[in-house]
Amino acid sequence: MAAAPEPAAASATLSVYKAARRIKRRESTLYNALKSVAEDAAFVAEVAALWPALPLVANLRCGLWYAPPRSFAATCYFKSTDGHAGNWSFSTARLNLHLSLLAGERGGCIIVDSTRKGKRFPDSMSKTIPIWCCVLNRAIERHRLRAVNKESVVDYEVIPKNAIEERIEEWTNQFESCGADILSLALCLQKPLRPLWISQRTRIWLNEVPEHESWDFTPIILISASASDGVSTQRVSSEYSWNYIPGAGDDEESWARGLTPILFWKHLYDLLDAGPDLCNQLVADIVERDRVYRSQRGEYSPQITVKPLKTPDDPNCSNDHMASMWLMNSNPHISTIDSQYSTNGNQLFWIGTSNLAVSSTLQVADASDGVDCILNCDSTSKLPSNLSKDSYLELPIVGSKDDRFSLIKNLPKAVEFAKQNLITGKKILVCCQNGEDISICVALAIVALLFNDSVWLYGELITDRFFQGCFDNGNSFVKRDITKLEMRKKLVFICKFAVNARPSRGNLKQVYGYLCCEKEKLSCLT
C-alpha cells in the first residue's frame, strides 16, 4: 500500500511534460520561424557584403533560407553527421569538388548554414568542412610533389584534433583512389584551402577587414547564421512581439507547411507584415497558388493533408487529432530549389561525352533541347512527350526509404533502354523528381555496365587508371571485376559533371547489387 503516492508523482511529471510541450509549441510557430530566418538573413547579408567578390554558397538544405535565391552562386552538401563526435568521415559520395573549383577561380567563397542545437557552429562547419579542406590540400600537395619527383609529403593543413588528425592520411588515400580529378584542382587552387568561422558572436572591426587577395590561402568563410544561445527569446518589432528561434531554417518539413525558400523570399514582406495571426493562412494561400500554377504547366503537384500547428488553447493539442489542410506535395523541399542553384544555372548535366544527361523532371520541358530520348524515373510525374515508344520510357522508381528494391527491379529495363539508344548514337536524358538521387544512380548503372575505362585523346586511345569512359556495349564489363572502389570511381566521374548529385546509400547499394547480379549472369554464360 506504500506505493499509493506513485500515480500522483507520475501525474505531476506528466503535467510538467505537457506544460513544456505547450510552451515549445507556442514558441515554435510558423511566424516565429520566418521572422527568425529574416533576422538571421540580415546578418548573413552584412557579412557577405564585407567580401562582395566572394561567391555566396548555401549548404543544403538549411542554408538556402538565409539569402535571396539570386544571391547564391552555388550550393554544396556537407552533412553534419560526417562531423559528429566519434563519427568523423570524409565522404567520396559528396566530394563537392565544384565548390573547390569555384573557390579557386574566385579566390575563395562564403558558405552559409545554421544549427538549432545551441552551438555556435553546426558540425558540418566545425568538423566536416575542415576535414574536407585538409584532405584536398594534402592530395593536391602530394600531386605536386610527385610531379617534381619528390617522395616526402609535408603537412599542408592539419586540423588540431588528434583523433581526427590520425585519420587524415587514410582519408587522403581514399580521395586519391576514388578517381577524383586532382590535376584540375591543383591547377585551379594556387593557395591552400582554409576555413574561417564567423557567427553572430564574432567581433569584426570594419576598418580592418582584409582583402581576400591579401591572404596566403584560399578562404572558405563559414557563416553560422543564427544566434547561439540555444533558447527561444522574446523580441518585439514595431507591430508584433515574437519569439526568436535559433536555426529556424533547419528541418523545414517540420515547420514550413509547404513553403520553400524561393516562395519565402518572393513573398517576404507580405509574410512578415501579416503577423502571427494571419501568417498560417497566407502561407497556405501562397503554397496553393504555386501548386495550381505548376499544375497548369503539367507538373505533378498533388494536394495532401498535414498536421496543423496547434495553439496551447486547442482542446486537441494533447492528442493525435488530425485536421486537414491542403498543401503542395509530401516532399516540399523537393522542388526547383536545388536545380536553380546549380553552377552556372545549368538545367541539364551532361556526363562528359557519354551522350548521357541527368536532370529533374521539373526542368525537362525547358531544357530538353538536343535530347533524342528520355528515361523518366519519376514515380510521380508523367511527362508530356511526342517521342516514340522507343525513345521514351517511364519507370515508376521510388526511393530506398519507401521501397528497398524499387530501383534494382527497374534497372534491367533502364539499362536495356539506354543500350538500344546509345548503340544508334542517340542522346539520352535520365530524369527523376529532384535530379539528385535516382537519376544519378540509374546513370551510374548505365555507365558501369555499358562503358569502358578508356578515353580518346587527340585521336589516340589512352587507357587511364581513372575512369573516363567510352561506350562499348558492355564488352569490357565482362572482363572487369565489380568492386565498390570501381563503382565509386564511376560515381565520382558522374559527380564531376552533375554537381548537385546526392545519391542515397540505399540506392547505391541497389546499383552495386544489380551490377554483381549481372556479372554473375555473364560469368555463367561464359
Coordinates of C-alpha atoms in Angstrom, one line a residue:
M1 CA 0.0 0.0 0.0
A2 CA 3.0 2.3 0.4
A3 CA 3.2 2.7 -3.4
A4 CA 0.0 4.8 -3.4
P5 CA 1.8 8.2 -4.0
E6 CA 3.4 7.0 -7.3
P7 CA 0.4 7.8 -9.5
A8 CA 0.4 11.4 -8.2
A9 CA 4.1 11.7 -8.9
A10 CA 3.6 10.3 -12.3
S11 CA 0.7 12.7 -12.9
A12 CA 2.9 15.6 -11.8
T13 CA 5.7 14.6 -14.1
L14 CA 3.2 14.3 -17.0
S15 CA 1.8 17.7 -16.2
V16 CA 5.3 19.2 -16.4
Y17 CA 6.0 17.4 -19.7
K18 CA 2.7 18.7 -21.1
A19 CA 3.5 22.2 -20.0
A20 CA 6.9 22.1 -21.5
R21 CA 5.5 20.9 -24.8
R22 CA 2.8 23.6 -24.8
I23 CA 5.5 26.3 -24.2
K24 CA 7.6 24.9 -27.0
R25 CA 4.6 24.7 -29.3
R26 CA 3.7 28.3 -28.5
E27 CA 7.2 29.5 -29.4
S28 CA 7.8 27.4 -32.5
T29 CA 5.1 29.0 -34.7
L30 CA 5.4 29.4 -38.4
Y31 CA 5.6 33.2 -38.0
N32 CA 8.3 33.0 -35.4
A33 CA 10.4 30.7 -37.7
L34 CA 10.0 33.0 -40.7
K35 CA 10.8 36.1 -38.6
S36 CA 13.8 34.4 -37.2
V37 CA 15.1 33.5 -40.6
A38 CA 14.6 37.0 -41.9
E39 CA 16.6 38.5 -39.0
D40 CA 19.4 36.0 -39.4
A41 CA 19.5 36.6 -43.1
A42 CA 20.2 40.3 -42.4
F43 CA 23.3 39.2 -40.5
V44 CA 24.4 36.9 -43.4
A45 CA 24.0 39.9 -45.8
E46 CA 26.1 42.1 -43.7
V47 CA 29.0 39.6 -43.6
A48 CA 28.7 38.8 -47.3
A49 CA 29.0 42.5 -48.0
L50 CA 32.4 42.6 -46.4
W51 CA 33.8 40.4 -49.3
P52 CA 31.5 41.2 -52.2
A53 CA 33.8 39.5 -54.7
L54 CA 33.5 36.1 -53.0
P55 CA 30.6 33.9 -54.1
L56 CA 27.9 33.0 -51.6
V57 CA 27.1 29.3 -51.3
A58 CA 24.3 27.6 -49.4
N59 CA 24.9 24.4 -47.6
L60 CA 21.9 22.3 -48.4
R61 CA 19.2 22.4 -47.3
C62 CA 19.1 24.7 -44.3
G63 CA 21.4 27.4 -45.8
L64 CA 19.0 28.1 -48.7
W65 CA 16.7 30.0 -46.3
Y66 CA 19.2 32.7 -45.3
A67 CA 19.6 34.7 -48.5
P68 CA 17.5 35.5 -51.6
P69 CA 17.9 33.0 -54.4
R70 CA 19.7 35.4 -56.7
S71 CA 22.4 35.9 -54.0
F72 CA 23.7 32.3 -54.2
A73 CA 26.3 31.4 -56.8
A74 CA 26.0 27.6 -56.0
T75 CA 25.1 25.1 -53.4
C76 CA 27.1 22.5 -51.5
Y77 CA 26.3 19.5 -49.4
F78 CA 28.3 18.9 -46.3
K79 CA 26.5 16.7 -43.8
S80 CA 26.7 17.4 -40.1
T81 CA 26.6 13.6 -39.4
D82 CA 30.0 13.3 -41.1
G83 CA 31.3 15.7 -38.3
H84 CA 29.5 14.1 -35.3
A85 CA 31.8 13.2 -32.4
G86 CA 33.3 9.8 -33.0
N87 CA 31.7 9.5 -36.4
W88 CA 34.1 11.7 -38.4
S89 CA 34.4 10.8 -42.0
F90 CA 35.3 12.1 -45.5
S91 CA 32.6 11.2 -48.0
T92 CA 33.7 10.3 -51.5
A93 CA 30.0 10.4 -52.5
R94 CA 29.8 14.1 -51.5
L95 CA 33.1 15.4 -52.8
N96 CA 31.8 19.0 -53.5
L97 CA 34.7 19.4 -56.0
H98 CA 32.7 22.1 -57.8
L99 CA 33.0 24.2 -54.7
S100 CA 36.8 23.9 -54.6
L101 CA 37.0 24.9 -58.2
L102 CA 34.7 27.8 -57.6
A103 CA 36.8 28.9 -54.7
G104 CA 40.0 28.6 -56.8
E105 CA 38.5 30.6 -59.6
R106 CA 37.1 33.4 -57.4
G107 CA 39.7 33.5 -54.7
G108 CA 37.5 31.9 -52.0
C109 CA 33.9 31.5 -51.1
I110 CA 31.4 32.1 -48.3
I111 CA 29.2 29.2 -47.1
V112 CA 26.0 29.7 -45.1
D113 CA 24.5 27.2 -42.7
S114 CA 22.8 27.1 -39.3
T115 CA 22.0 24.9 -36.4
R116 CA 19.3 24.6 -33.8
K117 CA 21.3 22.9 -31.1
G118 CA 22.7 26.0 -29.3
K119 CA 26.2 25.6 -30.7
R120 CA 28.0 28.5 -32.4
F121 CA 28.5 26.3 -35.5
P122 CA 26.9 23.2 -36.8
D123 CA 29.1 20.1 -37.0
S124 CA 29.1 20.5 -40.8
M125 CA 31.2 23.7 -40.3
S126 CA 33.2 22.8 -37.2
K127 CA 34.3 19.3 -38.4
T128 CA 33.1 18.2 -41.9
I129 CA 34.3 21.1 -43.9
P130 CA 37.7 21.5 -42.1
I131 CA 38.3 17.7 -42.8
W132 CA 37.4 18.3 -46.4
C133 CA 39.8 21.2 -46.7
C134 CA 42.6 19.3 -45.1
V135 CA 42.1 16.2 -47.3
L136 CA 42.0 18.2 -50.5
N137 CA 45.1 20.2 -49.5
R138 CA 47.0 17.0 -48.7
A139 CA 46.0 15.4 -52.0
I140 CA 47.0 18.5 -54.0
E141 CA 50.3 18.8 -52.3
R142 CA 51.1 15.1 -52.9
H143 CA 50.2 15.5 -56.6
R144 CA 52.6 18.5 -56.9
L145 CA 55.4 16.7 -55.1
R146 CA 55.0 13.7 -57.3
A147 CA 55.2 16.0 -60.3
V148 CA 58.6 17.1 -59.2
N149 CA 59.7 13.6 -58.2
K150 CA 59.9 14.3 -54.5
E151 CA 58.9 11.5 -52.2
S152 CA 58.3 13.3 -48.9
V153 CA 54.9 14.8 -48.2
V154 CA 54.5 17.8 -46.0
D155 CA 51.6 18.6 -43.6
Y156 CA 49.8 21.1 -45.7
E157 CA 46.9 21.9 -43.4
V158 CA 46.3 19.9 -40.3
I159 CA 43.3 20.1 -38.1
P160 CA 44.3 20.5 -34.4
K161 CA 42.3 17.5 -33.3
N162 CA 44.4 14.4 -32.5
A163 CA 41.6 11.9 -33.1
I164 CA 40.8 13.4 -36.4
E165 CA 44.4 14.1 -37.5
E166 CA 45.2 10.4 -37.1
R167 CA 42.7 9.6 -39.9
I168 CA 43.6 12.4 -42.3
E169 CA 46.2 10.1 -44.1
E170 CA 43.6 7.4 -44.5
W171 CA 41.0 9.8 -45.9
T172 CA 43.6 11.3 -48.3
N173 CA 44.4 7.9 -49.6
Q174 CA 40.7 7.2 -50.2
F175 CA 40.3 10.5 -52.0
E176 CA 43.2 9.8 -54.3
S177 CA 42.0 6.3 -55.0
C178 CA 38.4 7.3 -55.9
G179 CA 39.3 8.7 -59.2
A180 CA 38.9 12.4 -58.5
D181 CA 40.4 14.9 -60.9
I182 CA 43.2 16.1 -58.6
L183 CA 45.1 17.6 -61.5
S184 CA 42.3 20.1 -62.2
L185 CA 42.2 21.0 -58.5
A186 CA 46.0 21.6 -58.4
L187 CA 45.8 23.8 -61.5
C188 CA 42.9 25.8 -60.1
L189 CA 43.8 26.1 -56.4
Q190 CA 47.1 28.0 -56.2
K191 CA 46.7 28.6 -52.4
P192 CA 45.6 26.0 -49.8
L193 CA 42.0 26.0 -48.6
R194 CA 41.5 27.3 -45.1
P195 CA 38.2 27.6 -43.2
L196 CA 37.4 30.8 -41.3
W197 CA 34.5 30.9 -38.9
I198 CA 32.0 33.8 -38.4
S199 CA 29.0 33.7 -36.1
Q200 CA 26.8 36.3 -34.5
R201 CA 29.2 36.4 -31.6
T202 CA 32.2 37.2 -33.8
R203 CA 33.6 40.7 -33.5
I204 CA 34.7 42.3 -36.8
W205 CA 36.5 45.6 -36.9
L206 CA 35.1 47.1 -40.1
N207 CA 38.2 49.3 -40.7
E208 CA 40.4 46.3 -40.5
V209 CA 38.7 43.8 -42.8
P210 CA 41.4 42.3 -45.0
E211 CA 41.0 41.9 -48.8
H212 CA 40.8 38.3 -49.6
E213 CA 43.6 38.6 -52.2
S214 CA 46.0 39.5 -49.5
W215 CA 45.7 36.2 -47.7
D216 CA 48.2 33.5 -48.5
F217 CA 45.4 30.9 -48.5
T218 CA 42.1 30.4 -50.2
P219 CA 39.5 31.4 -47.6
I220 CA 36.4 29.2 -47.1
I221 CA 34.4 31.6 -44.9
L222 CA 31.8 29.7 -42.8
I223 CA 28.9 31.8 -41.6
S224 CA 26.7 30.3 -38.9
A225 CA 23.6 32.4 -39.5
S226 CA 21.8 32.0 -36.1
A227 CA 22.5 33.3 -32.6
S228 CA 24.0 30.5 -30.5
D229 CA 22.2 31.0 -27.2
G230 CA 20.2 27.8 -27.9
V231 CA 16.9 29.0 -26.5
S232 CA 14.0 31.0 -27.8
T233 CA 13.9 34.6 -26.7
Q234 CA 11.0 37.0 -26.9
R235 CA 11.6 40.0 -29.2
V236 CA 9.4 43.0 -30.2
S237 CA 9.1 44.5 -33.6
S238 CA 7.2 47.7 -34.5
E239 CA 3.9 45.9 -34.6
Y240 CA 4.2 42.4 -33.1
S241 CA 6.0 40.6 -30.4
W242 CA 7.6 37.3 -31.4
N243 CA 10.0 34.6 -30.2
Y244 CA 13.4 34.2 -31.9
I245 CA 14.2 30.6 -32.8
P246 CA 17.9 29.7 -33.3
G247 CA 18.5 27.7 -36.5
A248 CA 14.9 28.2 -37.6
G249 CA 15.6 27.2 -41.2
D250 CA 16.6 23.7 -40.3
D251 CA 14.3 20.6 -40.7
E252 CA 11.9 22.5 -42.9
E253 CA 9.4 19.6 -43.2
S254 CA 8.5 20.1 -39.5
W255 CA 7.5 23.7 -39.8
A256 CA 7.4 25.2 -43.3
R257 CA 4.0 23.8 -44.2
G258 CA 4.9 23.6 -47.9
L259 CA 6.7 26.9 -48.1
T260 CA 10.0 26.8 -49.9
P261 CA 12.9 29.3 -49.7
I262 CA 12.0 30.6 -53.2
L263 CA 8.4 31.3 -52.2
F264 CA 9.6 32.8 -48.9
W265 CA 11.8 35.3 -50.5
K266 CA 9.3 36.1 -53.2
H267 CA 6.6 37.0 -50.6
L268 CA 8.9 38.1 -47.8
Y269 CA 7.4 41.4 -46.9
D270 CA 3.8 40.2 -47.2
L271 CA 4.6 37.3 -44.9
L272 CA 6.3 39.4 -42.2
D273 CA 3.6 42.1 -42.4
A274 CA 0.8 39.6 -42.0
G275 CA 1.7 39.0 -38.3
P276 CA 1.3 35.8 -36.2
D277 CA -2.4 35.6 -36.6
L278 CA -2.6 35.7 -40.4
C279 CA 0.7 34.1 -41.3
N280 CA -0.5 30.5 -41.5
Q281 CA -3.4 31.3 -43.8
L282 CA -1.2 33.4 -46.0
V283 CA 1.4 30.7 -46.3
A284 CA -1.4 28.2 -47.2
D285 CA -2.7 30.6 -49.9
I286 CA 0.8 31.2 -51.4
V287 CA 1.6 27.5 -51.5
E288 CA -1.7 26.6 -53.1
R289 CA -1.4 29.3 -55.7
D290 CA 2.1 28.0 -56.5
R291 CA 0.7 24.4 -56.7
V292 CA -2.0 25.4 -59.1
Y293 CA 0.4 27.4 -61.2
R294 CA 2.8 24.4 -61.5
S295 CA -0.1 22.0 -62.1
Q296 CA -1.3 24.1 -65.0
R297 CA 2.1 23.8 -66.5
G298 CA 1.9 20.0 -66.4
E299 CA 4.0 19.5 -63.3
Y300 CA 2.9 16.9 -60.7
S301 CA 1.5 18.9 -57.8
P302 CA -0.7 16.7 -55.5
Q303 CA -2.6 18.0 -52.5
I304 CA -2.1 16.3 -49.2
T305 CA -3.3 16.5 -45.6
V306 CA -0.8 17.7 -43.0
K307 CA -0.9 18.1 -39.2
P308 CA -1.7 21.8 -38.5
L309 CA 0.2 23.8 -36.0
K310 CA -1.8 23.8 -32.8
T311 CA -2.2 26.5 -30.2
P312 CA -1.9 25.8 -26.4
D313 CA -5.6 26.6 -26.1
D314 CA -6.6 24.0 -28.7
P315 CA -8.5 21.3 -26.8
N316 CA -7.0 18.7 -29.1
C317 CA -3.4 19.8 -28.6
S318 CA -2.5 16.9 -26.3
N319 CA -3.7 14.1 -28.6
D320 CA -3.2 12.9 -32.1
H321 CA -6.1 14.6 -33.7
M322 CA -5.6 15.3 -37.4
A323 CA -7.0 18.2 -39.2
S324 CA -6.9 18.7 -42.9
M325 CA -5.1 21.4 -44.7
W326 CA -4.4 21.2 -48.4
L327 CA -0.8 21.9 -49.3
M328 CA 1.6 21.1 -52.2
N329 CA 3.4 17.8 -52.1
S330 CA 4.7 15.4 -49.4
N331 CA 8.3 16.5 -50.0
P332 CA 8.1 20.3 -50.1
H333 CA 11.9 20.6 -50.2
I334 CA 12.0 18.6 -53.5
S335 CA 11.2 21.4 -56.0
T336 CA 13.0 23.7 -58.3
I337 CA 15.1 24.9 -55.4
D338 CA 18.3 22.9 -55.8
S339 CA 18.3 22.9 -59.5
Q340 CA 18.0 26.6 -59.6
Y341 CA 21.2 26.9 -57.6
S342 CA 23.2 24.6 -59.9
T343 CA 26.5 26.0 -61.0
N344 CA 26.0 28.4 -63.9
G345 CA 22.3 27.8 -63.8
N346 CA 22.5 24.6 -65.8
Q347 CA 19.3 22.6 -66.0
L348 CA 20.8 19.5 -67.7
F349 CA 24.0 18.0 -66.7
W350 CA 25.8 16.1 -69.5
I351 CA 28.1 13.4 -68.3
G352 CA 31.2 14.2 -70.2
T353 CA 30.9 12.9 -73.8
S354 CA 28.9 9.9 -72.9
N355 CA 25.6 11.1 -74.6
L356 CA 24.0 10.8 -71.1
A357 CA 22.4 13.7 -69.2
V358 CA 20.7 13.8 -65.9
S359 CA 18.0 16.3 -64.7
S360 CA 15.0 16.9 -62.6
T361 CA 11.6 16.2 -64.3
L362 CA 10.7 19.8 -63.4
Q363 CA 13.4 21.0 -65.8
V364 CA 12.7 18.7 -68.7
A365 CA 10.2 20.9 -70.5
D366 CA 12.6 23.9 -70.5
A367 CA 15.9 22.1 -71.1
S368 CA 15.4 19.1 -73.4
D369 CA 16.9 20.7 -76.5
G370 CA 19.5 18.3 -78.0
V371 CA 17.9 15.3 -76.3
D372 CA 16.8 12.4 -78.5
C373 CA 15.2 10.2 -75.9
I374 CA 14.1 10.4 -72.3
L375 CA 14.2 7.8 -69.5
N376 CA 11.8 9.1 -66.9
C377 CA 12.4 7.6 -63.4
D378 CA 10.0 9.8 -61.6
S379 CA 7.2 7.8 -60.0
T380 CA 5.1 10.9 -59.5
S381 CA 5.2 12.6 -62.9
K382 CA 4.2 11.7 -66.5
L383 CA 6.0 13.9 -69.0
P384 CA 4.1 15.1 -72.0
S385 CA 6.1 13.8 -74.8
N386 CA 5.9 13.5 -78.6
L387 CA 8.7 10.9 -78.6
S388 CA 8.1 7.4 -79.9
K389 CA 7.8 4.5 -77.6
D390 CA 11.3 3.5 -78.5
S391 CA 12.6 6.9 -77.4
Y392 CA 10.6 7.4 -74.2
L393 CA 10.3 5.1 -71.2
E394 CA 8.6 5.6 -67.8
L395 CA 9.8 3.7 -64.8
P396 CA 8.0 4.4 -61.5
I397 CA 11.1 4.2 -59.3
V398 CA 10.7 5.3 -55.6
G399 CA 13.5 6.0 -53.1
S400 CA 15.0 3.3 -50.9
K401 CA 13.2 4.5 -47.8
D402 CA 9.9 3.8 -49.5
D403 CA 10.9 0.6 -51.2
R404 CA 14.3 -1.1 -50.7
F405 CA 14.0 -2.9 -54.0
S406 CA 12.3 -0.4 -56.4
L407 CA 15.5 0.7 -58.1
I408 CA 17.1 -2.7 -58.6
K409 CA 13.8 -4.1 -60.0
N410 CA 13.7 -1.4 -62.7
L411 CA 17.4 -1.2 -63.6
P412 CA 17.3 -4.0 -66.2
K413 CA 14.7 -2.1 -68.2
A414 CA 16.6 1.2 -67.8
V415 CA 19.9 -0.2 -68.9
E416 CA 18.4 -2.1 -71.9
F417 CA 16.6 1.1 -73.0
A418 CA 19.9 3.1 -72.7
K419 CA 21.7 0.3 -74.6
Q420 CA 19.4 0.3 -77.6
N421 CA 19.5 4.1 -77.9
L422 CA 23.3 4.5 -77.3
I423 CA 24.0 1.9 -80.0
T424 CA 22.4 4.3 -82.5
G425 CA 24.2 7.3 -81.2
K426 CA 21.2 8.9 -79.6
K427 CA 21.5 11.3 -76.7
I428 CA 19.6 10.2 -73.5
L429 CA 18.2 12.2 -70.7
V430 CA 17.7 10.4 -67.4
C431 CA 15.4 12.3 -65.1
C432 CA 13.8 11.8 -61.7
Q433 CA 11.9 14.1 -59.3
N434 CA 14.8 16.1 -58.0
G435 CA 17.6 15.1 -60.4
E436 CA 19.9 14.3 -57.5
D437 CA 19.4 10.7 -56.4
I438 CA 17.5 8.1 -58.5
S439 CA 18.6 9.6 -61.9
I440 CA 22.2 9.7 -60.7
C441 CA 22.1 6.0 -59.6
V442 CA 20.4 4.9 -62.9
A443 CA 23.1 6.8 -64.9
L444 CA 25.8 5.1 -62.7
A445 CA 24.4 1.7 -63.6
I446 CA 24.4 2.5 -67.3
V447 CA 27.9 3.9 -67.2
A448 CA 29.3 1.0 -65.2
L449 CA 27.7 -1.7 -67.4
L450 CA 28.0 -0.2 -70.9
F451 CA 31.1 2.0 -70.8
N452 CA 34.8 1.1 -70.7
D453 CA 37.6 2.7 -68.7
S454 CA 39.4 4.4 -71.7
V455 CA 39.4 7.8 -73.2
W456 CA 40.1 9.1 -76.7
L457 CA 42.6 11.9 -76.6
Y458 CA 44.0 13.7 -79.7
G459 CA 42.9 10.7 -81.9
E460 CA 44.7 8.1 -79.8
L461 CA 43.1 5.6 -77.4
I462 CA 44.6 6.0 -73.9
T463 CA 43.8 3.7 -71.0
D464 CA 43.6 5.6 -67.8
R465 CA 43.6 4.1 -64.2
F466 CA 40.8 6.7 -63.5
F467 CA 37.5 6.2 -65.3
Q468 CA 36.8 8.4 -68.3
G469 CA 34.7 6.0 -70.4
C470 CA 33.7 5.2 -74.0
F471 CA 30.5 3.3 -74.9
D472 CA 31.4 -0.3 -75.8
N473 CA 28.0 -2.0 -75.4
G474 CA 29.1 -3.8 -72.3
N475 CA 32.1 -5.7 -73.8
S476 CA 34.6 -4.6 -71.1
F477 CA 32.1 -5.3 -68.3
V478 CA 32.5 -9.0 -68.9
K479 CA 36.2 -8.8 -68.3
R480 CA 36.1 -6.4 -65.3
D481 CA 35.8 -7.2 -61.6
I482 CA 33.0 -5.4 -59.9
T483 CA 34.2 -3.8 -56.7
K484 CA 32.9 -0.9 -54.6
L485 CA 36.0 1.1 -55.4
E486 CA 35.5 0.8 -59.1
M487 CA 31.8 1.8 -58.7
R488 CA 32.9 4.8 -56.5
K489 CA 35.3 5.9 -59.3
K490 CA 32.5 6.0 -61.8
L491 CA 30.3 7.8 -59.4
V492 CA 33.0 10.4 -58.8
F493 CA 33.2 10.8 -62.6
I494 CA 29.5 11.4 -62.9
C495 CA 29.5 13.9 -59.9
K496 CA 32.2 15.9 -61.6
F497 CA 29.6 17.0 -64.1
A498 CA 26.3 16.6 -62.1
V499 CA 27.4 18.8 -59.3
N500 CA 24.1 18.6 -57.5
A501 CA 24.3 14.8 -57.2
R502 CA 23.3 13.5 -53.7
P503 CA 22.7 9.7 -54.2
S504 CA 21.4 7.9 -51.2
R505 CA 23.3 5.0 -49.6
G506 CA 20.3 2.7 -50.1
N507 CA 20.0 3.4 -53.8
L508 CA 23.8 3.0 -54.3
K509 CA 23.6 -0.4 -52.6
Q510 CA 20.9 -1.4 -55.1
V511 CA 23.1 -0.4 -58.0
Y512 CA 26.0 -2.4 -56.6
G513 CA 23.7 -5.4 -56.1
Y514 CA 22.4 -5.1 -59.7
L515 CA 25.9 -5.0 -61.1
C516 CA 27.0 -8.0 -59.1
C517 CA 24.0 -10.0 -60.3
E518 CA 24.7 -9.0 -64.0
K519 CA 28.3 -10.0 -63.6
E520 CA 27.3 -13.4 -62.2
K521 CA 24.9 -14.0 -65.1
L522 CA 27.6 -13.2 -67.6
S523 CA 30.0 -15.5 -65.8
C524 CA 27.6 -18.4 -66.1
L525 CA 27.2 -17.8 -69.8
T526 CA 31.0 -17.8 -70.4

